[in-house]
Tab-separated table of C-alpha atoms in Angstrom:
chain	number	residue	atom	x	y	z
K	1	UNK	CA	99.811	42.923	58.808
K	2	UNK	CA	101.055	44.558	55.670
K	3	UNK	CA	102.036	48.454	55.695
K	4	UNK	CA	102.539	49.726	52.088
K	5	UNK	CA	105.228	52.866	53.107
K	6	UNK	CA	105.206	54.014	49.768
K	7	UNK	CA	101.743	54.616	47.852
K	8	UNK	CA	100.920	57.970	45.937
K	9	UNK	CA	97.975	60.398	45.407
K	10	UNK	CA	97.793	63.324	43.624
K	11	UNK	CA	95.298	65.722	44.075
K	12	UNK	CA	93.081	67.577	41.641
K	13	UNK	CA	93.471	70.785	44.009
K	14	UNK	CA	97.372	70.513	44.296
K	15	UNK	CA	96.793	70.447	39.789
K	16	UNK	CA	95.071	73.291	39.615
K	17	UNK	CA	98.396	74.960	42.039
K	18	UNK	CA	100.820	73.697	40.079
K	19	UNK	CA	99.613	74.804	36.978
K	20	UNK	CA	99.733	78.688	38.289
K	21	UNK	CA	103.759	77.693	38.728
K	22	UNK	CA	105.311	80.258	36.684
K	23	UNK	CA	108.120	77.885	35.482
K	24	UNK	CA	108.865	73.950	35.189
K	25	UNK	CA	107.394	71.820	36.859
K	26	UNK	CA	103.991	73.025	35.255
K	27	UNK	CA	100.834	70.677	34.855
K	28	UNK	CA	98.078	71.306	31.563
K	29	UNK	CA	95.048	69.726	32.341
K	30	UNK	CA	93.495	68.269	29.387
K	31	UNK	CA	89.842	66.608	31.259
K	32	UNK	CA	90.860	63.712	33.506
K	33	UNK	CA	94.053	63.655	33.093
K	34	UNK	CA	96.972	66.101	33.832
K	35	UNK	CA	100.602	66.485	31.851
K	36	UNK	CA	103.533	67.377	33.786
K	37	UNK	CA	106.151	68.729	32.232
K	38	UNK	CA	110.020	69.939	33.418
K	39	UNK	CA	109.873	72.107	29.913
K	40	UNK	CA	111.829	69.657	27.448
K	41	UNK	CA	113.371	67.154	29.681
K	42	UNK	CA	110.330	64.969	31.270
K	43	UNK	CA	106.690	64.425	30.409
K	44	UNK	CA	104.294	62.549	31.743
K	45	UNK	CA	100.741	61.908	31.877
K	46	UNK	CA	98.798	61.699	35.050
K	47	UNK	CA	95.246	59.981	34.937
K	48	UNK	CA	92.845	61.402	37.539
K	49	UNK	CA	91.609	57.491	37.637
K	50	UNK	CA	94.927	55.451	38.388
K	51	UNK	CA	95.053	57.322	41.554
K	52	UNK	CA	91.382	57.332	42.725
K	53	UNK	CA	90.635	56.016	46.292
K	54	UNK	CA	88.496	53.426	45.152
K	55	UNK	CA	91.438	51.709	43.082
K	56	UNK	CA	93.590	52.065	45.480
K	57	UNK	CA	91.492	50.307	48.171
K	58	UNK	CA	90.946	47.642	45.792
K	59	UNK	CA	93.959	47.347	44.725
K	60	UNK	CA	95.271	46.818	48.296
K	61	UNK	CA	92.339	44.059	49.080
K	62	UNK	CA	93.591	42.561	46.184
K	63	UNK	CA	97.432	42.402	47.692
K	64	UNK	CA	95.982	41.713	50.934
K	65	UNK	CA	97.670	45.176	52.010
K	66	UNK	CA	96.274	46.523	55.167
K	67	UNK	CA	97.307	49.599	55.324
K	68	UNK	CA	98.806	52.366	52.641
K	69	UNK	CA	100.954	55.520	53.812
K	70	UNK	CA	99.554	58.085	51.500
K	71	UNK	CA	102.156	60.605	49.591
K	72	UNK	CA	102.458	62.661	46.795
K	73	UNK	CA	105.633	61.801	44.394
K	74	UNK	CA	106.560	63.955	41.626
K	75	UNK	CA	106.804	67.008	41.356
K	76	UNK	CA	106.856	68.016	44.872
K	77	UNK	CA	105.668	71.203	46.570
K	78	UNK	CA	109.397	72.286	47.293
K	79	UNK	CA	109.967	72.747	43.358
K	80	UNK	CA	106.870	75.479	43.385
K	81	UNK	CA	107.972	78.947	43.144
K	82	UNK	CA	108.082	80.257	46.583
K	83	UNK	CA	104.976	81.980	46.800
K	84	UNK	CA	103.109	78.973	45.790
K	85	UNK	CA	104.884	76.346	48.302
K	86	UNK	CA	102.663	76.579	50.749
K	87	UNK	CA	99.641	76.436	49.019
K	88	UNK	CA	100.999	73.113	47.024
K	89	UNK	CA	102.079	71.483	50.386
K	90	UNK	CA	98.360	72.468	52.255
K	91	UNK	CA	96.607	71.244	49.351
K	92	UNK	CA	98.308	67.786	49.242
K	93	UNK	CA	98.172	67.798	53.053
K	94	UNK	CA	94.164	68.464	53.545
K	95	UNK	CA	93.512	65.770	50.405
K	96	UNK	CA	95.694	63.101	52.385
K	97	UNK	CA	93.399	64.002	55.643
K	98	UNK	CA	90.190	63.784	53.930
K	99	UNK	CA	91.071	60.377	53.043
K	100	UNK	CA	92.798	59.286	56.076
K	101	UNK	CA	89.495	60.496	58.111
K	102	UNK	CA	87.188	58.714	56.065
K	103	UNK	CA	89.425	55.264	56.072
K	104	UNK	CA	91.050	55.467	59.175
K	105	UNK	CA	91.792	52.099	59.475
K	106	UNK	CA	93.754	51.800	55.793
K	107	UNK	CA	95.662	55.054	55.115
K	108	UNK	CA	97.868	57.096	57.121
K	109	UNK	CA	99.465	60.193	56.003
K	110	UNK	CA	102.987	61.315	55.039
K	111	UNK	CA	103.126	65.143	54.997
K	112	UNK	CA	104.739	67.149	52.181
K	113	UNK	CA	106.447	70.467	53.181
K	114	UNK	CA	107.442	73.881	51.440
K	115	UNK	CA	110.932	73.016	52.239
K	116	UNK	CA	112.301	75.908	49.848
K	117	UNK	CA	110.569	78.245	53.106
K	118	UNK	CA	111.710	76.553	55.897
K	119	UNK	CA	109.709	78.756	58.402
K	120	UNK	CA	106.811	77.698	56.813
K	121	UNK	CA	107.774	74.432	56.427
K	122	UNK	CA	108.394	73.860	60.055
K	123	UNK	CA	104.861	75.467	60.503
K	124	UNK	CA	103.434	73.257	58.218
K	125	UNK	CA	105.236	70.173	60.288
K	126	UNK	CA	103.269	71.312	63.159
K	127	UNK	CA	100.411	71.559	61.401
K	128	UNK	CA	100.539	67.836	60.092
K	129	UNK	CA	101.904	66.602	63.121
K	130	UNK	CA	98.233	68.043	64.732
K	131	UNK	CA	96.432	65.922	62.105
K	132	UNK	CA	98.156	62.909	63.030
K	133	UNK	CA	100.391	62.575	60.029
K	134	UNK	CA	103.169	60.122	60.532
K	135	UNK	CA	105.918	61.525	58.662
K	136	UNK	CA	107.450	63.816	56.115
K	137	UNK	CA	108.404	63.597	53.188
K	138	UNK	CA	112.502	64.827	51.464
K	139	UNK	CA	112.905	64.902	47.337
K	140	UNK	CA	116.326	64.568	46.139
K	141	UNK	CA	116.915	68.024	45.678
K	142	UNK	CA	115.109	71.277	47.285
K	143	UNK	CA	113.853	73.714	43.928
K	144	UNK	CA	117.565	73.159	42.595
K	145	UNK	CA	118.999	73.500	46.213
K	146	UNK	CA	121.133	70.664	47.649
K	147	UNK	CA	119.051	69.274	50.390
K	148	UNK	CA	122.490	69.590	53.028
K	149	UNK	CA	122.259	73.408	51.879
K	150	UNK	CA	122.722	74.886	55.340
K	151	UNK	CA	119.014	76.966	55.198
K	152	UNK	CA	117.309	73.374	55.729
K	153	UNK	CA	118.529	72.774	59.158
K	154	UNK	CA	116.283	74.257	60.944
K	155	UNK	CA	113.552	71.678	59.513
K	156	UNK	CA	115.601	68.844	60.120
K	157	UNK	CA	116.003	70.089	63.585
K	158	UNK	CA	112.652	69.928	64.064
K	159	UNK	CA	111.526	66.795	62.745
K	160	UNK	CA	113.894	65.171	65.191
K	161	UNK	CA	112.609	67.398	68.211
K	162	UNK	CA	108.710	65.998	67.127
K	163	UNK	CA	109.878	62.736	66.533
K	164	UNK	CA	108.499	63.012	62.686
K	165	UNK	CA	110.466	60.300	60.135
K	166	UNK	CA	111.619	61.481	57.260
K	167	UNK	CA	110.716	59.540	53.667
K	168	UNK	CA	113.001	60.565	50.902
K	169	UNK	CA	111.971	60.483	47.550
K	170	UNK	CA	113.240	61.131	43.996
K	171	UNK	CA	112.602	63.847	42.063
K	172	UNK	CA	113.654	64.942	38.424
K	173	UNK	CA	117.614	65.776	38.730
K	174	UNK	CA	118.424	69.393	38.204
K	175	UNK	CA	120.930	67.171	35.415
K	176	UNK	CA	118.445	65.642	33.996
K	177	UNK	CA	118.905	67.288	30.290
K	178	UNK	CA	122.231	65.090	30.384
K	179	UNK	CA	119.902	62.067	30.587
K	180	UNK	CA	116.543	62.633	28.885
K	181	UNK	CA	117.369	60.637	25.999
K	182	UNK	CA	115.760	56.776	26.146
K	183	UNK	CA	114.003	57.439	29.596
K	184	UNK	CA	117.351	57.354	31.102
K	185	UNK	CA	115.925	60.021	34.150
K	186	UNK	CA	113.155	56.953	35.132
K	187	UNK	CA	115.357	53.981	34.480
K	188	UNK	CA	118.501	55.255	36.714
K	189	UNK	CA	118.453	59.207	37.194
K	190	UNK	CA	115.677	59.688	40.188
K	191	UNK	CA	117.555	56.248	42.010
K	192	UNK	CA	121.122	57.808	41.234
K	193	UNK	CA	119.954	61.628	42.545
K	194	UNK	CA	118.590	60.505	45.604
K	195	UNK	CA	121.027	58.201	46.499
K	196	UNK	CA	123.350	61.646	45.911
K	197	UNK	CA	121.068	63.312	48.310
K	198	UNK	CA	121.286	60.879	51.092
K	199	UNK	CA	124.898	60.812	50.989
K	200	UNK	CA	125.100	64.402	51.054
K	201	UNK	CA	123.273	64.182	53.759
K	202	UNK	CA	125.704	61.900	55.659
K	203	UNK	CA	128.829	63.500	54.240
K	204	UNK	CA	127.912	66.902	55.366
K	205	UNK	CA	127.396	65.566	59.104
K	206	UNK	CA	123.492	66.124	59.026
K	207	UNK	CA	122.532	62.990	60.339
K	208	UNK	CA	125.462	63.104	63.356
K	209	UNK	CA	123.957	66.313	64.145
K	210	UNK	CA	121.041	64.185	64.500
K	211	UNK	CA	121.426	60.877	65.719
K	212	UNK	CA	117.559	60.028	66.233
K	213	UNK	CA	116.691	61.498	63.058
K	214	UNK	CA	114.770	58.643	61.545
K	215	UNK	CA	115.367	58.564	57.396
K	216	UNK	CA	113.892	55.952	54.594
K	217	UNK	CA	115.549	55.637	51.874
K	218	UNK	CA	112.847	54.340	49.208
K	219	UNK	CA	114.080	51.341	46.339
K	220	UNK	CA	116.387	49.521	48.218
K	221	UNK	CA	118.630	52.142	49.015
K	222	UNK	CA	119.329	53.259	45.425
K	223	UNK	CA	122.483	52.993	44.565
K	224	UNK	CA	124.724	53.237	47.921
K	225	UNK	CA	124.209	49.605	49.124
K	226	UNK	CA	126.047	48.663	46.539
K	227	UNK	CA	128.598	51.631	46.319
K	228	UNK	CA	129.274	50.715	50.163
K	229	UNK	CA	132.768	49.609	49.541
K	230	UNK	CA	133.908	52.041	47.236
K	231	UNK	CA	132.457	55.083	49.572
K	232	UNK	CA	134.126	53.747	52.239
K	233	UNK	CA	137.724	53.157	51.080
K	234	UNK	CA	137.407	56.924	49.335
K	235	UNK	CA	136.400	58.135	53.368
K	236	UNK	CA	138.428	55.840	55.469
K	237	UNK	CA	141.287	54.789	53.589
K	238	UNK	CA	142.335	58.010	51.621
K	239	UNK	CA	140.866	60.042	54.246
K	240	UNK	CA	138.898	61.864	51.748
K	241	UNK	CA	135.320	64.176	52.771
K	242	UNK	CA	135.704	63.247	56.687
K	243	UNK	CA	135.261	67.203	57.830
K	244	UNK	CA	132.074	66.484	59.182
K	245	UNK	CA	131.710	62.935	60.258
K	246	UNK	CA	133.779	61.044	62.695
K	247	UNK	CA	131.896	57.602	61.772
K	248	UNK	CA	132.335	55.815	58.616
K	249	UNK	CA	129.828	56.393	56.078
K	250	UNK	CA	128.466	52.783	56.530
K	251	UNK	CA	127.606	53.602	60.300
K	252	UNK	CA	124.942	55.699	58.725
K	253	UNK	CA	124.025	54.028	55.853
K	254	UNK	CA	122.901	50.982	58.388
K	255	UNK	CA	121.069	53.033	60.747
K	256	UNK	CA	118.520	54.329	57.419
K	257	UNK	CA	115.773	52.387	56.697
K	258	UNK	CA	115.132	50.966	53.082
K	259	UNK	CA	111.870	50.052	51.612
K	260	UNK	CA	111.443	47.104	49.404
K	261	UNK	CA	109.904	48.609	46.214
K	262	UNK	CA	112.408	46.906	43.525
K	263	UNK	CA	111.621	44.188	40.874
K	264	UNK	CA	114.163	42.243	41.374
K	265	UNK	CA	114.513	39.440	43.800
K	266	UNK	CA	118.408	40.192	43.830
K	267	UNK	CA	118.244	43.637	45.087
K	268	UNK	CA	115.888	42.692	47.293
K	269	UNK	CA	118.304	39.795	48.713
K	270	UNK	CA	120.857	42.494	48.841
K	271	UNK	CA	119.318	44.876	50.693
K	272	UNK	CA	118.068	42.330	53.234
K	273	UNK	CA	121.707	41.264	53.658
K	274	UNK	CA	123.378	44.922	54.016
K	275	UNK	CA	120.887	46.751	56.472
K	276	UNK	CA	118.656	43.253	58.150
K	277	UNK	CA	115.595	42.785	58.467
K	278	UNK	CA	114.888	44.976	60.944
K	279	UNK	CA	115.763	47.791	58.506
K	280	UNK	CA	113.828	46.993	55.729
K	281	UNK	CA	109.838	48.505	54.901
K	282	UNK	CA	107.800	47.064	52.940
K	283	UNK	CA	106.450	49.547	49.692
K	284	UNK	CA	105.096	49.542	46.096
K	285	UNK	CA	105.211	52.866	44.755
K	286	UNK	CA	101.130	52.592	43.391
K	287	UNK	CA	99.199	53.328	41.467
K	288	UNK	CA	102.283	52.578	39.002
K	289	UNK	CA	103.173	49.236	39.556
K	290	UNK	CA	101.303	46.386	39.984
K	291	UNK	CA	100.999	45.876	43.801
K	292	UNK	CA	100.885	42.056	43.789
K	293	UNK	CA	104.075	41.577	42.574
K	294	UNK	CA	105.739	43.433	45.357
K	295	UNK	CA	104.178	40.857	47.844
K	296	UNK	CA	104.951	38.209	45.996
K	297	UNK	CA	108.894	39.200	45.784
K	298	UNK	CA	108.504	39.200	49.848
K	299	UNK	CA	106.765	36.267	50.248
K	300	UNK	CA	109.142	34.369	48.143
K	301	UNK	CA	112.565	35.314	49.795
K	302	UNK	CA	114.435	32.528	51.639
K	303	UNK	CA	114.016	34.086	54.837
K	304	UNK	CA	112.500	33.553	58.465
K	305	UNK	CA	109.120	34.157	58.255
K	306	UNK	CA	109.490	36.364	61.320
K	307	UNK	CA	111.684	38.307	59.054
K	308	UNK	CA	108.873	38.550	56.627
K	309	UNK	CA	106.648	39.875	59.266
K	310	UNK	CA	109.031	42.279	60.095
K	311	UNK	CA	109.163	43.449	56.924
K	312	UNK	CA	105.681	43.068	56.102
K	313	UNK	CA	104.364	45.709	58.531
K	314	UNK	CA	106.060	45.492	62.215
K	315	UNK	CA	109.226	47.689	61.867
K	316	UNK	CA	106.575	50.130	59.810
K	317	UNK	CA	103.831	49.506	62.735
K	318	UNK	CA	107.022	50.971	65.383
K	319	UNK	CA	108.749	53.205	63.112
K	320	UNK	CA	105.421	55.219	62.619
K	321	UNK	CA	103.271	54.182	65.237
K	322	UNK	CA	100.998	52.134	63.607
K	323	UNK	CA	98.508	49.001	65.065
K	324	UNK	CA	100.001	45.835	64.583
């Protein structure tokens, strides 16, 4: 079986909200298609069509991908003013539903939260975990807010209590004016500020507050697998930003699952070498990539096949409670 743990929608309704946003992130909707805009430091068009259902489900026979786990990317809910939050989150929420209750046997759901509320966000966690969602999603950064800020641990609290994963994913970096030049924020910036945000979130202690608080880390981890070493000898040989951990940064970074969405068969091998294959999720970040290609990486690693199959779909079949 093949799980895709990373595969976007973006709904017409959850459009219309963020174009009410009274600053960046805003959305114009010129006929089928939508620009986003963060004001003068990232555009980009979305076309109603590249993320229609029907695509999507062909798009996965074509793969041979069983089943998707439906999310919305960028921008999230949680950079909404906060009077609009909700209303972004619920939207995205009831469009995943609608399309996880009429293909219940390829799509599975992945809520989105108001995080910048975090009363209604639990609220919202309840109400997803009632539809049968099988996660939630974390962006890099919480309307500007780092997501360690203290106000957020009430939510993280919670998904641990319900047993609901967390899926991190990128976002535009409040710094992203440093990097807007050359598509610099696409290339490196989203991997680079959510790498930031995991590591603030093991630095800070949040995830040895909450030792069965189960976090994916989407492209291979980012950048920390391979800033490992140097993390570590800042933490446990000069003893630096250990206030609120008493493991090694490493203990943490192995107990976080990775997905596989990367083009390149090195980072791939990598990843599979740092965190094992019982670690790793398999994901292709559609409709913008061409789906294929991310099997095909997988298929052709010099691995166990039972590794494969792990990777494939069985530690996403446990991890979210999935058929097999």
């Amino acid at each position: 079986m093949r799980i895709d743990c990373q595969s976007h929608i973006f709904p017409r309704a959850y459009t219309d909200i963020l174009a009410q946003n009274p600053h960046p992130p805003q959305v114009i909707r010129r006929g089928s298609e939508a620009l986003v805009t963060y004001g003068d430091v990232q555009q980009f068009r979305l076309q109603d069509e590249a993320y229609a259902p029907a695509r999507k489900l062909a798009d996965m026979d074509a793969a041979g991908v069983d089943i998707a786990l439906l999310s919305t990317n960028i921008p999230p809910p949680c950079m909404l003013a906060p009077e609009l939050g909700l209303k972004g989150a619920q939207a995205i929420n009831n469009a995943i539903a609608e399309l996880v209750d009429a293909h219940p046997n390829r799509f599975a759901g992945l809520a989105c939260l108001p995080w910048q509320n975090p009363e209604e966000a639990i609220a919202e966690m309840e109400r997803a975990k009632e539809m049968h969602f099988r996660g939630i999603m974390l962006y890099s950064h919480i309307g500007g807010e780092p997501v360690d800020d203290a106000r957020f641990a009430t939510v993280y609290a919670h998904a641990e209590a319900t047993q609901m994963p967390i899926v991190m994913h990128p976002t535009v970096p409040t710094w992203g004016q440093a990097i807007k030049d050359y598509w610099m924020i696409g290339m490196m910036g989203l991997q680079v500020d959510c790498s930031f945000a995991l590591l603030r979130l093991i630095l800070s202690g949040t995830l040895e507050q909450h030792p069965n608080l189960q976090v994916v880390m989407p492209h291979v981890g980012g950048i920390l697998p391979y800033m490992s070493g140097r993390i570590e000898h800042q933490t446990e040989v000069l003893g630096r930003a250990r206030e609120h951990i008493t493991q090694s940064p490493s203990a943490f970074l192995r107990r976080i699952y990775l997905d596989t969405v990367s083009p390149s068969a090195q980072a791939l091998h990598y990843a599979y070498q740092f965190s094992g294959a019982q670690r790793l999720l398999f994901g292709t970040d559609h409709p913008w990539v061409d789906m294929p290609r991310f099997v095909q990486l997988i298929q052709e690693m010099d691995i166990p096949e039972a590794d494969k199959a792990r990777i494939f779909g069985g530690n996403a079949a446990t991890l979210f409670g999935l058929a097999s």
